[in-house]
JSON list of C-alpha atoms in Angstrom, two decimals:
[
{"chain": "A", "resi": 10, "resn": "MET", "atom": "CA", "xyz": [50.73, -38.67, -49.26]},
{"chain": "A", "resi": 11, "resn": "PRO", "atom": "CA", "xyz": [47.87, -36.18, -49.72]},
{"chain": "A", "resi": 12, "resn": "LYS", "atom": "CA", "xyz": [44.87, -37.21, -51.77]},
{"chain": "A", "resi": 13, "resn": "THR", "atom": "CA", "xyz": [43.22, -35.04, -54.40]},
{"chain": "A", "resi": 14, "resn": "LEU", "atom": "CA", "xyz": [39.46, -34.88, -54.81]},
{"chain": "A", "resi": 15, "resn": "TYR", "atom": "CA", "xyz": [38.02, -33.90, -58.20]},
{"chain": "A", "resi": 16, "resn": "LEU", "atom": "CA", "xyz": [34.41, -32.68, -58.28]},
{"chain": "A", "resi": 17, "resn": "ILE", "atom": "CA", "xyz": [32.82, -32.81, -61.72]},
{"chain": "A", "resi": 18, "resn": "ARG", "atom": "CA", "xyz": [29.33, -31.59, -62.50]},
{"chain": "A", "resi": 19, "resn": "HIS", "atom": "CA", "xyz": [27.18, -33.77, -64.73]},
{"chain": "A", "resi": 20, "resn": "GLY", "atom": "CA", "xyz": [27.02, -33.02, -68.46]},
{"chain": "A", "resi": 21, "resn": "GLU", "atom": "CA", "xyz": [24.35, -30.86, -70.03]},
{"chain": "A", "resi": 22, "resn": "THR", "atom": "CA", "xyz": [20.72, -31.95, -70.32]},
{"chain": "A", "resi": 23, "resn": "ASP", "atom": "CA", "xyz": [17.93, -30.36, -72.31]},
{"chain": "A", "resi": 24, "resn": "PHE", "atom": "CA", "xyz": [16.67, -28.68, -69.13]},
{"chain": "A", "resi": 25, "resn": "ASN", "atom": "CA", "xyz": [20.10, -27.10, -68.50]},
{"chain": "A", "resi": 26, "resn": "SER", "atom": "CA", "xyz": [20.05, -25.38, -71.88]},
{"chain": "A", "resi": 27, "resn": "ASP", "atom": "CA", "xyz": [16.36, -24.38, -71.62]},
{"chain": "A", "resi": 28, "resn": "PRO", "atom": "CA", "xyz": [16.05, -20.66, -70.73]},
{"chain": "A", "resi": 29, "resn": "GLU", "atom": "CA", "xyz": [12.67, -21.34, -69.08]},
{"chain": "A", "resi": 30, "resn": "PRO", "atom": "CA", "xyz": [13.07, -21.19, -65.28]},
{"chain": "A", "resi": 31, "resn": "ARG", "atom": "CA", "xyz": [12.42, -24.66, -63.88]},
{"chain": "A", "resi": 32, "resn": "ILE", "atom": "CA", "xyz": [13.04, -26.61, -60.73]},
{"chain": "A", "resi": 33, "resn": "ARG", "atom": "CA", "xyz": [15.24, -29.44, -61.94]},
{"chain": "A", "resi": 34, "resn": "GLY", "atom": "CA", "xyz": [16.26, -31.27, -58.77]},
{"chain": "A", "resi": 35, "resn": "ARG", "atom": "CA", "xyz": [15.96, -35.04, -59.03]},
{"chain": "A", "resi": 36, "resn": "ILE", "atom": "CA", "xyz": [14.09, -35.19, -62.33]},
{"chain": "A", "resi": 37, "resn": "GLU", "atom": "CA", "xyz": [15.52, -38.10, -64.34]},
{"chain": "A", "resi": 38, "resn": "LEU", "atom": "CA", "xyz": [17.06, -36.60, -67.46]},
{"chain": "A", "resi": 39, "resn": "ASP", "atom": "CA", "xyz": [19.64, -38.03, -69.82]},
{"chain": "A", "resi": 40, "resn": "LEU", "atom": "CA", "xyz": [22.59, -36.10, -71.18]},
{"chain": "A", "resi": 41, "resn": "ASN", "atom": "CA", "xyz": [21.92, -34.38, -74.48]},
{"chain": "A", "resi": 42, "resn": "GLN", "atom": "CA", "xyz": [24.39, -34.47, -77.38]},
{"chain": "A", "resi": 43, "resn": "ILE", "atom": "CA", "xyz": [26.28, -31.41, -76.13]},
{"chain": "A", "resi": 44, "resn": "GLY", "atom": "CA", "xyz": [26.48, -32.98, -72.67]},
{"chain": "A", "resi": 45, "resn": "ILE", "atom": "CA", "xyz": [27.93, -36.18, -74.13]},
{"chain": "A", "resi": 46, "resn": "GLU", "atom": "CA", "xyz": [30.46, -34.28, -76.26]},
{"chain": "A", "resi": 47, "resn": "ASN", "atom": "CA", "xyz": [31.55, -32.07, -73.35]},
{"chain": "A", "resi": 48, "resn": "THR", "atom": "CA", "xyz": [31.86, -35.08, -71.05]},
{"chain": "A", "resi": 49, "resn": "LEU", "atom": "CA", "xyz": [34.07, -36.81, -73.64]},
{"chain": "A", "resi": 50, "resn": "LYS", "atom": "CA", "xyz": [36.28, -33.70, -73.66]},
{"chain": "A", "resi": 51, "resn": "THR", "atom": "CA", "xyz": [36.44, -33.78, -69.87]},
{"chain": "A", "resi": 52, "resn": "ALA", "atom": "CA", "xyz": [37.32, -37.47, -69.97]},
{"chain": "A", "resi": 53, "resn": "SER", "atom": "CA", "xyz": [40.12, -36.74, -72.43]},
{"chain": "A", "resi": 54, "resn": "PHE", "atom": "CA", "xyz": [41.45, -33.99, -70.15]},
{"chain": "A", "resi": 55, "resn": "LEU", "atom": "CA", "xyz": [41.39, -36.35, -67.16]},
{"chain": "A", "resi": 56, "resn": "ASN", "atom": "CA", "xyz": [42.83, -39.33, -69.04]},
{"chain": "A", "resi": 57, "resn": "ASN", "atom": "CA", "xyz": [46.36, -39.07, -67.61]},
{"chain": "A", "resi": 58, "resn": "ILE", "atom": "CA", "xyz": [45.20, -38.74, -64.01]},
{"chain": "A", "resi": 59, "resn": "HIS", "atom": "CA", "xyz": [45.04, -41.90, -61.89]},
{"chain": "A", "resi": 60, "resn": "PHE", "atom": "CA", "xyz": [41.80, -42.29, -59.95]},
{"chain": "A", "resi": 61, "resn": "ASP", "atom": "CA", "xyz": [41.28, -44.81, -57.18]},
{"chain": "A", "resi": 62, "resn": "SER", "atom": "CA", "xyz": [37.51, -44.63, -57.61]},
{"chain": "A", "resi": 63, "resn": "VAL", "atom": "CA", "xyz": [34.67, -42.66, -59.11]},
{"chain": "A", "resi": 64, "resn": "LEU", "atom": "CA", "xyz": [31.60, -41.76, -57.08]},
{"chain": "A", "resi": 65, "resn": "SER", "atom": "CA", "xyz": [28.34, -40.46, -58.48]},
{"chain": "A", "resi": 66, "resn": "SER", "atom": "CA", "xyz": [24.74, -40.06, -57.48]},
{"chain": "A", "resi": 67, "resn": "GLU", "atom": "CA", "xyz": [22.10, -42.44, -58.84]},
{"chain": "A", "resi": 68, "resn": "ILE", "atom": "CA", "xyz": [20.57, -39.74, -61.07]},
{"chain": "A", "resi": 69, "resn": "ASN", "atom": "CA", "xyz": [20.81, -40.73, -64.76]},
{"chain": "A", "resi": 70, "resn": "ARG", "atom": "CA", "xyz": [22.76, -37.68, -65.89]},
{"chain": "A", "resi": 71, "resn": "ALA", "atom": "CA", "xyz": [25.34, -38.16, -63.13]},
{"chain": "A", "resi": 72, "resn": "LYS", "atom": "CA", "xyz": [25.70, -41.89, -63.84]},
{"chain": "A", "resi": 73, "resn": "GLN", "atom": "CA", "xyz": [26.05, -41.24, -67.58]},
{"chain": "A", "resi": 74, "resn": "THR", "atom": "CA", "xyz": [28.72, -38.62, -66.95]},
{"chain": "A", "resi": 75, "resn": "ALA", "atom": "CA", "xyz": [30.66, -40.99, -64.67]},
{"chain": "A", "resi": 76, "resn": "GLN", "atom": "CA", "xyz": [30.32, -43.90, -67.11]},
{"chain": "A", "resi": 77, "resn": "ILE", "atom": "CA", "xyz": [31.64, -41.83, -70.03]},
{"chain": "A", "resi": 78, "resn": "ILE", "atom": "CA", "xyz": [34.62, -40.68, -67.98]},
{"chain": "A", "resi": 79, "resn": "ILE", "atom": "CA", "xyz": [35.32, -44.25, -66.86]},
{"chain": "A", "resi": 80, "resn": "SER", "atom": "CA", "xyz": [35.02, -45.63, -70.40]},
{"chain": "A", "resi": 81, "resn": "GLU", "atom": "CA", "xyz": [37.70, -43.21, -71.59]},
{"chain": "A", "resi": 82, "resn": "SER", "atom": "CA", "xyz": [40.15, -43.97, -68.77]},
{"chain": "A", "resi": 83, "resn": "THR", "atom": "CA", "xyz": [41.95, -46.74, -66.96]},
{"chain": "A", "resi": 84, "resn": "ILE", "atom": "CA", "xyz": [39.43, -46.72, -64.11]},
{"chain": "A", "resi": 85, "resn": "ASN", "atom": "CA", "xyz": [37.95, -50.17, -63.70]},
{"chain": "A", "resi": 86, "resn": "HIS", "atom": "CA", "xyz": [35.10, -49.56, -61.29]},
{"chain": "A", "resi": 87, "resn": "ASN", "atom": "CA", "xyz": [32.40, -47.10, -60.34]},
{"chain": "A", "resi": 88, "resn": "LYS", "atom": "CA", "xyz": [30.75, -46.70, -56.96]},
{"chain": "A", "resi": 89, "resn": "HIS", "atom": "CA", "xyz": [27.44, -44.89, -56.78]},
{"chain": "A", "resi": 90, "resn": "ILE", "atom": "CA", "xyz": [26.33, -42.85, -53.80]},
{"chain": "A", "resi": 91, "resn": "GLN", "atom": "CA", "xyz": [23.30, -40.69, -53.06]}
]
């Protein structure tokens, strides 16, 4: 049976919404309120999909996004990769 891979970008941070051009890269930033709300909407959309695992980078915003999605689903574990 074929497997499906879902790629989800991390939620918004204050740097994402800042019009000032910046190099963001691996700067440790948390999700802002809009990022949290949008990630909750994404989690709700994905709620009826069965996932075998969730992988994310170690960057805070990616981990927060993964943790929100996991908390709103039946997924019981999270693996982190870089």
